[in-house]
Amino acid sequence: VSEDIAFALCRPVVRFIPNDLKPETISVAAHLINWLIFFAALSSIRQDTIVRSTFLALCGVATFISAVLEALDGIHARRTGQLTKLSVFMERWLDAIHTPMTAAALAIALEVEGLPLALLQDLTADVYLAQMLIYHHTGAFHRSAGAEAQLGTAGLYLAGAVALGMFP
């Protein structure tokens, strides 16, 4: 399913990417957007309803863009023959950084505290730790449902923004 979603989102865009653009550039752009999401979520707390709702909507749109970029880097690498072990490892490494960061941003923005926050952080990190263990023992990365997770996160941000507008 993940590949179907990624292909559907990226098909209209991928043909416009110059062949000489390194997939790592797309990966780093997605990673920088994740930092923007984190700081926007952090900035949303203790704001009035309109400002907070705007920050949450920004986080939702930025998460969607990040999901598309995350899919585009791999599609572009395969399309142009630029898929290397380094680019695959770098992709997973950046994912391992931004996945817990994205979960933290969502938790901050939606004011999740205590045990639910601890579980959210732990489970998101465990996915990538498991992938690194599998890679270490098999030499191959296995696909995860990253596109679905990011689109779900985007939906949660947008739902939070709408809920704030309806129930201030």
Coordinates of N, CA, C and O in Angstrom, one line a residue:
V1 N 0.8 -1.2 0.0 CA 0.0 0.0 0.0 C 0.9 1.3 0.0 O 0.6 2.2 -0.7
S2 N 1.9 1.2 0.8 CA 2.8 2.4 0.9 C 3.4 2.8 -0.5 O 3.4 4.0 -0.8
E3 N 3.8 1.8 -1.3 CA 4.3 2.2 -2.6 C 3.2 2.8 -3.5 O 3.5 3.6 -4.3
D4 N 2.0 2.3 -3.4 CA 0.9 2.8 -4.2 C 0.6 4.3 -3.8 O 0.4 5.1 -4.7
I5 N 0.6 4.6 -2.5 CA 0.3 6.0 -2.1 C 1.5 6.8 -2.5 O 1.3 7.9 -3.1
A6 N 2.7 6.4 -2.3 CA 3.9 7.2 -2.7 C 3.9 7.4 -4.2 O 4.1 8.6 -4.7
F7 N 3.6 6.4 -5.0 CA 3.6 6.6 -6.5 C 2.5 7.5 -6.9 O 2.7 8.4 -7.7
A8 N 1.3 7.4 -6.3 CA 0.2 8.3 -6.7 C 0.5 9.8 -6.4 O 0.2 10.7 -7.1
L9 N 1.1 10.0 -5.2 CA 1.5 11.4 -4.8 C 2.6 12.0 -5.6 O 2.7 13.1 -5.9
C10 N 3.6 11.1 -6.0 CA 4.8 11.6 -6.7 C 4.8 11.5 -8.2 O 5.6 12.2 -8.8
R11 N 3.9 10.7 -8.8 CA 3.9 10.6 -10.2 C 3.8 12.0 -11.0 O 4.6 12.2 -11.9
P12 N 2.9 12.9 -10.5 CA 2.9 14.2 -11.2 C 4.1 15.0 -11.1 O 4.4 15.9 -11.9
V13 N 4.9 14.8 -10.0 CA 6.0 15.7 -9.7 C 7.3 15.2 -10.2 O 8.2 15.9 -10.6
V14 N 7.5 13.8 -10.1 CA 8.9 13.2 -10.3 C 9.5 13.6 -11.7 O 10.7 13.8 -11.8
R15 N 8.7 13.7 -12.7 CA 9.2 14.0 -14.0 C 9.8 15.4 -14.1 O 10.6 15.7 -15.1
F16 N 9.5 16.3 -13.2 CA 10.0 17.7 -13.2 C 11.4 17.8 -12.4 O 12.0 18.9 -12.4
I17 N 11.8 16.7 -11.8 CA 13.0 16.8 -11.0 C 14.2 16.5 -12.0 O 14.2 15.6 -12.7
P18 N 15.2 17.4 -12.0 CA 16.3 17.2 -12.9 C 17.0 15.9 -12.6 O 17.2 15.6 -11.4
N19 N 17.4 15.2 -13.6 CA 18.1 13.9 -13.4 C 19.4 14.0 -12.6 O 19.8 13.1 -11.9
D20 N 20.1 15.1 -12.6 CA 21.3 15.3 -11.9 C 21.2 15.7 -10.5 O 22.1 15.7 -9.7
L21 N 19.9 15.9 -10.0 CA 19.7 16.3 -8.6 C 19.9 15.0 -7.8 O 19.3 13.9 -8.1
K22 N 20.7 15.1 -6.8 CA 21.0 14.0 -5.9 C 19.8 13.7 -5.0 O 19.2 14.6 -4.4
P23 N 19.4 12.4 -4.9 CA 18.3 12.1 -4.0 C 18.6 12.5 -2.5 O 17.6 12.9 -1.8
E24 N 19.8 12.6 -2.1 CA 20.2 13.0 -0.8 C 19.7 14.5 -0.6 O 19.4 14.8 0.6
T25 N 19.7 15.3 -1.6 CA 19.2 16.7 -1.5 C 17.8 16.7 -1.1 O 17.3 17.5 -0.3
I26 N 17.0 15.8 -1.7 CA 15.6 15.7 -1.4 C 15.4 15.3 0.0 O 14.5 15.8 0.8
S27 N 16.2 14.3 0.4 CA 16.1 13.8 1.8 C 16.4 14.8 2.8 O 15.7 15.0 3.9
V28 N 17.4 15.6 2.6 CA 17.8 16.7 3.5 C 16.7 17.8 3.6 O 16.4 18.3 4.6
A29 N 16.1 18.1 2.4 CA 15.0 19.0 2.4 C 13.8 18.6 3.3 O 13.3 19.3 4.0
A30 N 13.5 17.3 3.1 CA 12.4 16.7 4.0 C 12.8 16.8 5.5 O 12.0 17.1 6.3
H31 N 14.1 16.5 5.7 CA 14.5 16.6 7.1 C 14.4 18.0 7.7 O 14.0 18.2 8.8
L32 N 14.8 19.0 6.9 CA 14.7 20.4 7.3 C 13.2 20.8 7.6 O 12.9 21.5 8.5
I33 N 12.4 20.3 6.7 CA 10.9 20.6 6.9 C 10.5 20.0 8.3 O 9.6 20.6 9.0
N34 N 11.0 18.8 8.6 CA 10.6 18.2 9.9 C 11.1 19.1 11.1 O 10.4 19.2 12.1
W35 N 12.2 19.8 11.0 CA 12.6 20.7 12.0 C 11.6 21.9 12.0 O 11.3 22.4 13.1
L36 N 11.2 22.4 10.9 CA 10.2 23.4 10.8 C 8.9 23.0 11.6 O 8.4 23.8 12.3
I37 N 8.5 21.8 11.3 CA 7.3 21.2 12.0 C 7.5 21.3 13.5 O 6.6 21.7 14.2
F38 N 8.7 20.8 13.9 CA 8.9 20.7 15.4 C 8.8 22.1 16.0 O 8.2 22.3 17.0
F39 N 9.5 23.1 15.4 CA 9.5 24.4 16.0 C 8.1 25.1 15.8 O 7.7 25.9 16.7
A40 N 7.4 24.8 14.8 CA 6.0 25.3 14.7 C 5.1 24.7 15.7 O 4.3 25.5 16.4
A41 N 5.2 23.4 16.0 CA 4.5 22.8 17.1 C 4.8 23.4 18.4 O 3.9 23.7 19.2
L42 N 6.1 23.6 18.7 CA 6.6 24.2 19.9 C 6.0 25.6 20.1 O 5.6 26.0 21.2
S43 N 6.0 26.3 19.0 CA 5.5 27.7 19.0 C 4.0 27.8 19.2 O 3.5 28.8 19.6
S44 N 3.3 26.7 18.9 CA 1.8 26.7 19.0 C 1.3 26.7 20.4 O 0.2 27.2 20.7
I45 N 2.1 26.2 21.4 CA 1.6 26.1 22.7 C 1.5 27.5 23.4 O 2.2 28.4 23.0
R46 N 0.5 27.6 24.2 CA 0.2 28.9 24.9 C -0.1 30.1 24.0 O 0.2 31.2 24.3
Q47 N -0.7 29.8 22.8 CA -1.1 30.8 21.9 C -2.6 30.9 21.9 O -3.3 30.0 22.4
D48 N -3.1 32.0 21.4 CA -4.6 32.1 21.4 C -5.1 31.1 20.3 O -4.3 30.6 19.5
T49 N -6.4 30.9 20.3 CA -7.0 29.8 19.4 C -6.7 30.0 18.0 O -6.3 29.0 17.3
I50 N -6.8 31.2 17.4 CA -6.6 31.4 16.0 C -5.1 31.1 15.6 O -4.8 30.4 14.7
V51 N -4.2 31.6 16.4 CA -2.7 31.4 16.1 C -2.4 30.0 16.3 O -1.7 29.4 15.4
R52 N -2.9 29.3 17.3 CA -2.6 27.9 17.5 C -3.1 27.0 16.4 O -2.5 26.1 15.9
S53 N -4.4 27.3 16.0 CA -5.0 26.6 14.9 C -4.2 26.8 13.6 O -4.0 25.8 12.9
T54 N -3.7 28.0 13.4 CA -2.9 28.3 12.2 C -1.6 27.5 12.2 O -1.1 26.9 11.2
F55 N -0.9 27.4 13.4 CA 0.3 26.6 13.6 C 0.0 25.2 13.3 O 0.8 24.5 12.6
L56 N -1.1 24.6 13.8 CA -1.4 23.2 13.6 C -1.7 22.9 12.1 O -1.2 21.9 11.6
A57 N -2.3 23.9 11.5 CA -2.6 23.7 10.0 C -1.3 23.7 9.3 O -1.1 22.9 8.4
L58 N -0.4 24.6 9.6 CA 1.0 24.7 9.0 C 1.7 23.4 9.2 O 2.3 22.8 8.3
C59 N 1.6 22.8 10.4 CA 2.3 21.5 10.7 C 1.7 20.4 9.8 O 2.4 19.6 9.3
G60 N 0.4 20.4 9.6 CA -0.3 19.4 8.8 C 0.2 19.5 7.4 O 0.5 18.5 6.7
V61 N 0.2 20.7 6.8 CA 0.6 20.9 5.4 C 2.1 20.5 5.3 O 2.5 19.9 4.3
A62 N 2.9 21.0 6.2 CA 4.3 20.7 6.1 C 4.6 19.2 6.3 O 5.5 18.6 5.6
T63 N 3.8 18.5 7.1 CA 4.0 17.0 7.2 C 3.6 16.3 5.9 O 4.3 15.4 5.5
F64 N 2.6 16.8 5.3 CA 2.2 16.3 3.9 C 3.3 16.5 2.9 O 3.7 15.5 2.2
I65 N 3.9 17.7 2.9 CA 5.0 17.9 2.0 C 6.2 17.1 2.3 O 6.8 16.5 1.4
S66 N 6.5 16.9 3.6 CA 7.6 16.0 4.0 C 7.3 14.6 3.5 O 8.3 13.9 3.1
A67 N 6.1 14.1 3.6 CA 5.8 12.7 3.2 C 6.0 12.6 1.7 O 6.6 11.6 1.3
V68 N 5.6 13.6 0.9 CA 5.8 13.5 -0.5 C 7.3 13.5 -0.8 O 7.8 12.7 -1.6
L69 N 8.1 14.4 -0.2 CA 9.5 14.4 -0.4 C 10.2 13.1 0.0 O 11.1 12.6 -0.7
E70 N 9.8 12.5 1.1 CA 10.3 11.3 1.6 C 10.1 10.2 0.5 O 10.9 9.3 0.3
A71 N 9.0 10.2 -0.1 CA 8.7 9.2 -1.2 C 9.5 9.6 -2.4 O 10.0 8.7 -3.1
L72 N 9.5 10.9 -2.7 CA 10.2 11.3 -4.0 C 11.7 10.9 -4.0 O 12.2 10.6 -5.1
D73 N 12.4 11.0 -2.9 CA 13.8 10.7 -2.9 C 14.1 9.3 -3.4 O 15.0 9.1 -4.2
G74 N 13.3 8.3 -2.9 CA 13.6 7.0 -3.3 C 13.1 6.7 -4.8 O 13.8 6.0 -5.5
I75 N 12.0 7.3 -5.1 CA 11.5 7.1 -6.5 C 12.5 7.7 -7.5 O 12.8 7.2 -8.5
H76 N 13.0 8.9 -7.2 CA 14.0 9.6 -8.0 C 15.3 8.8 -8.1 O 15.8 8.7 -9.2
A77 N 15.7 8.3 -7.0 CA 17.0 7.5 -7.0 C 16.9 6.3 -7.8 O 17.8 6.0 -8.6
R78 N 15.8 5.6 -7.8 CA 15.6 4.4 -8.6 C 15.4 4.8 -10.1 O 15.9 4.1 -10.9
R79 N 14.7 5.9 -10.3 CA 14.4 6.3 -11.7 C 15.7 6.7 -12.4 O 15.9 6.5 -13.6
T80 N 16.6 7.3 -11.7 CA 17.9 7.8 -12.3 C 19.1 7.0 -12.0 O 20.2 7.3 -12.4
G81 N 18.9 5.8 -11.4 CA 20.0 4.9 -11.1 C 21.0 5.4 -10.1 O 22.1 5.1 -10.1
Q82 N 20.5 6.3 -9.2 CA 21.4 6.9 -8.2 C 21.2 6.2 -6.8 O 21.6 6.8 -5.8
L83 N 20.6 5.1 -6.8 CA 20.4 4.4 -5.5 C 21.7 3.7 -5.1 O 22.2 2.8 -5.7
T84 N 22.2 4.2 -3.9 CA 23.5 3.6 -3.4 C 23.3 3.2 -2.0 O 22.3 3.6 -1.3
K85 N 24.2 2.4 -1.5 CA 24.1 1.9 -0.1 C 24.1 3.1 0.9 O 23.4 3.2 1.9
L86 N 25.0 4.1 0.5 CA 25.1 5.3 1.3 C 23.7 6.1 1.4 O 23.3 6.5 2.4
S87 N 23.1 6.3 0.2 CA 21.8 7.0 0.2 C 20.7 6.3 0.9 O 19.9 6.9 1.6
V88 N 20.7 4.9 0.8 CA 19.7 4.2 1.5 C 20.0 4.3 3.0 O 19.0 4.5 3.8
F89 N 21.2 4.2 3.4 CA 21.5 4.3 4.9 C 21.2 5.7 5.4 O 20.6 5.9 6.5
M90 N 21.6 6.7 4.6 CA 21.3 8.1 5.0 C 19.8 8.3 5.2 O 19.4 9.0 6.1
E91 N 19.0 7.8 4.3 CA 17.6 7.9 4.3 C 17.1 7.3 5.7 O 16.3 8.0 6.4
R92 N 17.5 6.2 6.0 CA 17.1 5.5 7.3 C 17.6 6.3 8.5 O 16.9 6.4 9.5
W93 N 18.8 6.8 8.4 CA 19.4 7.6 9.5 C 18.6 8.9 9.7 O 18.3 9.2 10.9
L94 N 18.3 9.6 8.7 CA 17.4 10.8 8.8 C 16.1 10.4 9.3 O 15.5 11.1 10.2
D95 N 15.5 9.3 8.9 CA 14.2 8.9 9.4 C 14.3 8.6 10.9 O 13.4 8.9 11.6
A96 N 15.4 8.0 11.3 CA 15.6 7.6 12.7 C 15.6 8.9 13.6 O 15.3 8.9 14.7
I97 N 16.1 10.0 13.0 CA 16.1 11.3 13.7 C 14.8 11.9 13.7 O 14.3 12.3 14.7
H98 N 14.2 12.0 12.5 CA 12.9 12.8 12.5 C 11.7 12.1 12.9 O 10.7 12.7 13.2
T99 N 11.7 10.8 13.0 CA 10.5 10.1 13.4 C 10.2 10.4 14.9 O 9.0 10.8 15.2
P100 N 11.1 10.2 15.8 CA 10.8 10.6 17.2 C 10.5 12.1 17.3 O 9.7 12.5 18.1
M101 N 11.2 12.9 16.5 CA 11.1 14.3 16.6 C 9.6 14.7 16.1 O 9.0 15.6 16.7
T102 N 9.1 14.0 15.1 CA 7.8 14.3 14.6 C 6.8 13.8 15.6 O 5.8 14.5 15.9
A103 N 7.0 12.7 16.3 CA 6.1 12.3 17.4 C 6.1 13.3 18.5 O 5.1 13.6 19.1
A104 N 7.3 13.8 18.9 CA 7.4 14.8 19.9 C 6.6 16.0 19.5 O 5.9 16.6 20.4
A105 N 6.8 16.5 18.3 CA 6.1 17.7 17.8 C 4.6 17.5 17.9 O 3.9 18.4 18.4
L106 N 4.1 16.4 17.5 CA 2.7 16.1 17.5 C 2.2 16.1 19.0 O 1.1 16.7 19.3
A107 N 2.9 15.4 19.8 CA 2.6 15.4 21.2 C 2.5 16.8 21.9 O 1.6 17.1 22.7
I108 N 3.5 17.6 21.5 CA 3.6 19.0 22.1 C 2.4 19.8 21.6 O 1.7 20.4 22.3
A109 N 2.1 19.7 20.3 CA 1.1 20.5 19.7 C -0.3 20.1 20.2 O -1.2 20.9 20.4
L110 N -0.5 18.8 20.4 CA -1.8 18.3 20.9 C -1.8 18.1 22.5 O -2.8 17.6 23.0
E111 N -0.7 18.6 23.1 CA -0.6 18.6 24.6 C -0.8 17.2 25.2 O -1.5 17.1 26.2
V112 N -0.1 16.2 24.6 CA -0.1 14.9 25.2 C 1.0 14.9 26.3 O 2.1 15.4 26.1
E113 N 0.6 14.3 27.4 CA 1.6 14.3 28.6 C 1.6 12.9 29.2 O 0.8 12.1 28.9
G114 N 2.6 12.7 30.1 CA 2.7 11.5 30.9 C 2.9 10.3 30.1 O 3.7 10.2 29.2
L115 N 2.3 9.2 30.6 CA 2.5 7.9 30.0 C 2.2 7.8 28.5 O 3.0 7.2 27.8
P116 N 1.1 8.4 28.0 CA 0.9 8.3 26.6 C 2.1 8.9 25.8 O 2.4 8.4 24.7
L117 N 2.6 10.0 26.3 CA 3.8 10.6 25.6 C 5.0 9.7 25.6 O 5.6 9.5 24.6
A118 N 5.3 9.1 26.8 CA 6.4 8.2 26.8 C 6.2 7.0 25.9 O 7.2 6.6 25.2
L119 N 5.0 6.4 25.8 CA 4.7 5.3 24.9 C 4.9 5.7 23.5 O 5.5 5.0 22.6
L120 N 4.4 6.9 23.1 CA 4.5 7.4 21.8 C 5.9 7.5 21.3 O 6.3 7.1 20.3
Q121 N 6.7 8.1 22.2 CA 8.1 8.3 21.9 C 8.9 7.0 21.7 O 9.7 6.8 20.8
D122 N 8.6 6.1 22.7 CA 9.3 4.8 22.7 C 8.9 4.0 21.4 O 9.8 3.4 20.7
L123 N 7.7 3.9 21.1 CA 7.2 3.1 20.0 C 7.7 3.6 18.6 O 8.1 2.8 17.8
T124 N 7.8 4.9 18.5 CA 8.2 5.4 17.2 C 9.7 5.2 17.0 O 10.2 4.9 15.9
A125 N 10.5 5.3 18.1 CA 11.9 5.0 18.0 C 12.2 3.5 17.8 O 13.1 3.1 17.0
D126 N 11.4 2.6 18.4 CA 11.6 1.2 18.3 C 11.5 0.7 16.8 O 12.2 -0.2 16.4
V127 N 10.6 1.3 16.0 CA 10.5 0.9 14.6 C 11.9 1.0 13.9 O 12.3 0.1 13.2
Y128 N 12.5 2.1 14.1 CA 13.8 2.3 13.4 C 14.9 1.5 14.0 O 15.8 1.1 13.3
L129 N 14.9 1.3 15.3 CA 15.9 0.5 15.9 C 15.8 -1.0 15.4 O 16.8 -1.6 15.1
A130 N 14.5 -1.4 15.2 CA 14.3 -2.8 14.7 C 14.8 -2.9 13.3 O 15.5 -3.9 12.9
Q131 N 14.6 -1.8 12.5 CA 15.1 -1.8 11.1 C 16.6 -1.9 11.0 O 17.2 -2.5 10.2
M132 N 17.3 -1.2 11.9 CA 18.7 -1.2 12.0 C 19.3 -2.5 12.4 O 20.3 -3.0 11.8
L133 N 18.6 -3.2 13.3 CA 19.0 -4.6 13.7 C 18.8 -5.5 12.5 O 19.7 -6.4 12.2
I134 N 17.7 -5.4 11.8 CA 17.5 -6.3 10.6 C 18.6 -6.0 9.6 O 19.2 -6.9 9.0
Y135 N 18.9 -4.7 9.3 CA 19.9 -4.4 8.4 C 21.3 -5.0 8.8 O 22.0 -5.5 8.0
H136 N 21.6 -4.8 10.1 CA 22.9 -5.3 10.6 C 23.0 -6.8 10.3 O 24.1 -7.3 10.0
H137 N 21.9 -7.6 10.5 CA 22.0 -9.0 10.4 C 21.8 -9.5 9.0 O 22.2 -10.6 8.6
T138 N 21.1 -8.8 8.1 CA 20.7 -9.3 6.8 C 21.4 -8.5 5.7 O 21.5 -9.0 4.6
G139 N 21.8 -7.2 6.0 CA 22.4 -6.4 5.0 C 21.3 -5.7 4.1 O 21.7 -5.1 3.1
A140 N 20.1 -5.9 4.4 CA 19.0 -5.3 3.6 C 18.0 -4.5 4.4 O 17.7 -4.9 5.6
F141 N 17.6 -3.4 3.9 CA 16.5 -2.6 4.6 C 15.2 -3.1 4.1 O 15.0 -3.4 2.9
H142 N 14.2 -3.2 5.0 CA 12.9 -3.6 4.7 C 12.0 -2.4 4.8 O 12.2 -1.5 5.6
R143 N 11.0 -2.3 3.9 CA 10.2 -1.2 3.8 C 9.3 -1.1 5.0 O 8.8 -2.1 5.6
S144 N 8.9 0.1 5.4 CA 8.0 0.4 6.4 C 6.8 1.2 5.9 O 6.8 1.6 4.7
A145 N 5.8 1.4 6.7 CA 4.7 2.2 6.2 C 4.8 3.7 6.5 O 3.9 4.3 7.1
G146 N 6.0 4.2 6.1 CA 6.3 5.6 6.4 C 5.3 6.6 5.8 O 4.9 7.6 6.5
A147 N 4.9 6.4 4.6 CA 4.0 7.3 3.9 C 2.6 7.4 4.6 O 2.1 8.4 4.9
E148 N 2.1 6.2 5.0 CA 0.8 6.2 5.7 C 1.0 6.9 7.1 O 0.1 7.6 7.5
A149 N 2.1 6.6 7.8 CA 2.3 7.3 9.1 C 2.3 8.8 9.0 O 1.7 9.5 9.8
Q150 N 3.1 9.3 8.0 CA 3.2 10.7 7.8 C 1.9 11.3 7.4 O 1.5 12.4 7.8
L151 N 1.1 10.7 6.5 CA -0.2 11.2 6.1 C -1.2 11.2 7.3 O -2.0 12.1 7.4
G152 N -1.1 10.1 8.1 CA -1.9 10.1 9.3 C -1.6 11.2 10.3 O -2.5 11.9 10.8
T153 N -0.3 11.5 10.4 CA 0.2 12.6 11.3 C -0.3 13.9 10.7 O -0.8 14.8 11.5
A154 N -0.2 14.1 9.4 CA -0.7 15.3 8.8 C -2.2 15.5 9.1 O -2.7 16.6 9.4
G155 N -3.0 14.4 9.0 CA -4.4 14.4 9.3 C -4.7 14.8 10.7 O -5.6 15.5 11.0
L156 N -3.9 14.3 11.7 CA -4.1 14.6 13.1 C -3.8 16.1 13.3 O -4.6 16.8 14.1
Y157 N -2.8 16.7 12.7 CA -2.6 18.1 12.8 C -3.7 18.9 12.3 O -4.2 19.8 12.9
L158 N -4.2 18.5 11.1 CA -5.3 19.3 10.5 C -6.6 19.1 11.3 O -7.4 20.1 11.5
A159 N -6.8 17.9 11.8 CA -8.0 17.7 12.7 C -7.9 18.5 13.9 O -8.9 19.1 14.4
G160 N -6.7 18.6 14.5 CA -6.5 19.5 15.7 C -6.8 20.9 15.4 O -7.4 21.7 16.2
A161 N -6.4 21.4 14.2 CA -6.6 22.8 13.8 C -8.1 23.0 13.6 O -8.6 24.1 14.1
V162 N -8.8 22.1 13.0 CA -10.3 22.2 12.8 C -11.0 22.2 14.2 O -11.9 23.0 14.4
A163 N -10.6 21.3 15.0 CA -11.2 21.1 16.3 C -11.0 22.4 17.2 O -12.0 22.8 17.9
L164 N -9.9 23.0 17.1 CA -9.7 24.3 17.8 C -10.6 25.4 17.3 O -11.1 26.2 18.1
G165 N -10.8 25.4 16.0 CA -11.7 26.4 15.4 C -13.1 26.1 15.8 O -13.9 27.1 16.0
M166 N -13.5 24.9 16.0 CA -14.9 24.6 16.3 C -15.2 24.6 17.8 O -16.3 25.0 18.2
F167 N -14.2 24.2 18.6 CA -14.3 24.2 20.1 C -13.2 24.9 20.8 O -12.3 24.3 21.3
P168 N -13.2 26.2 20.7 CA -12.1 27.0 21.3 C -11.9 26.8 22.8 O -12.5 26.5 23.6

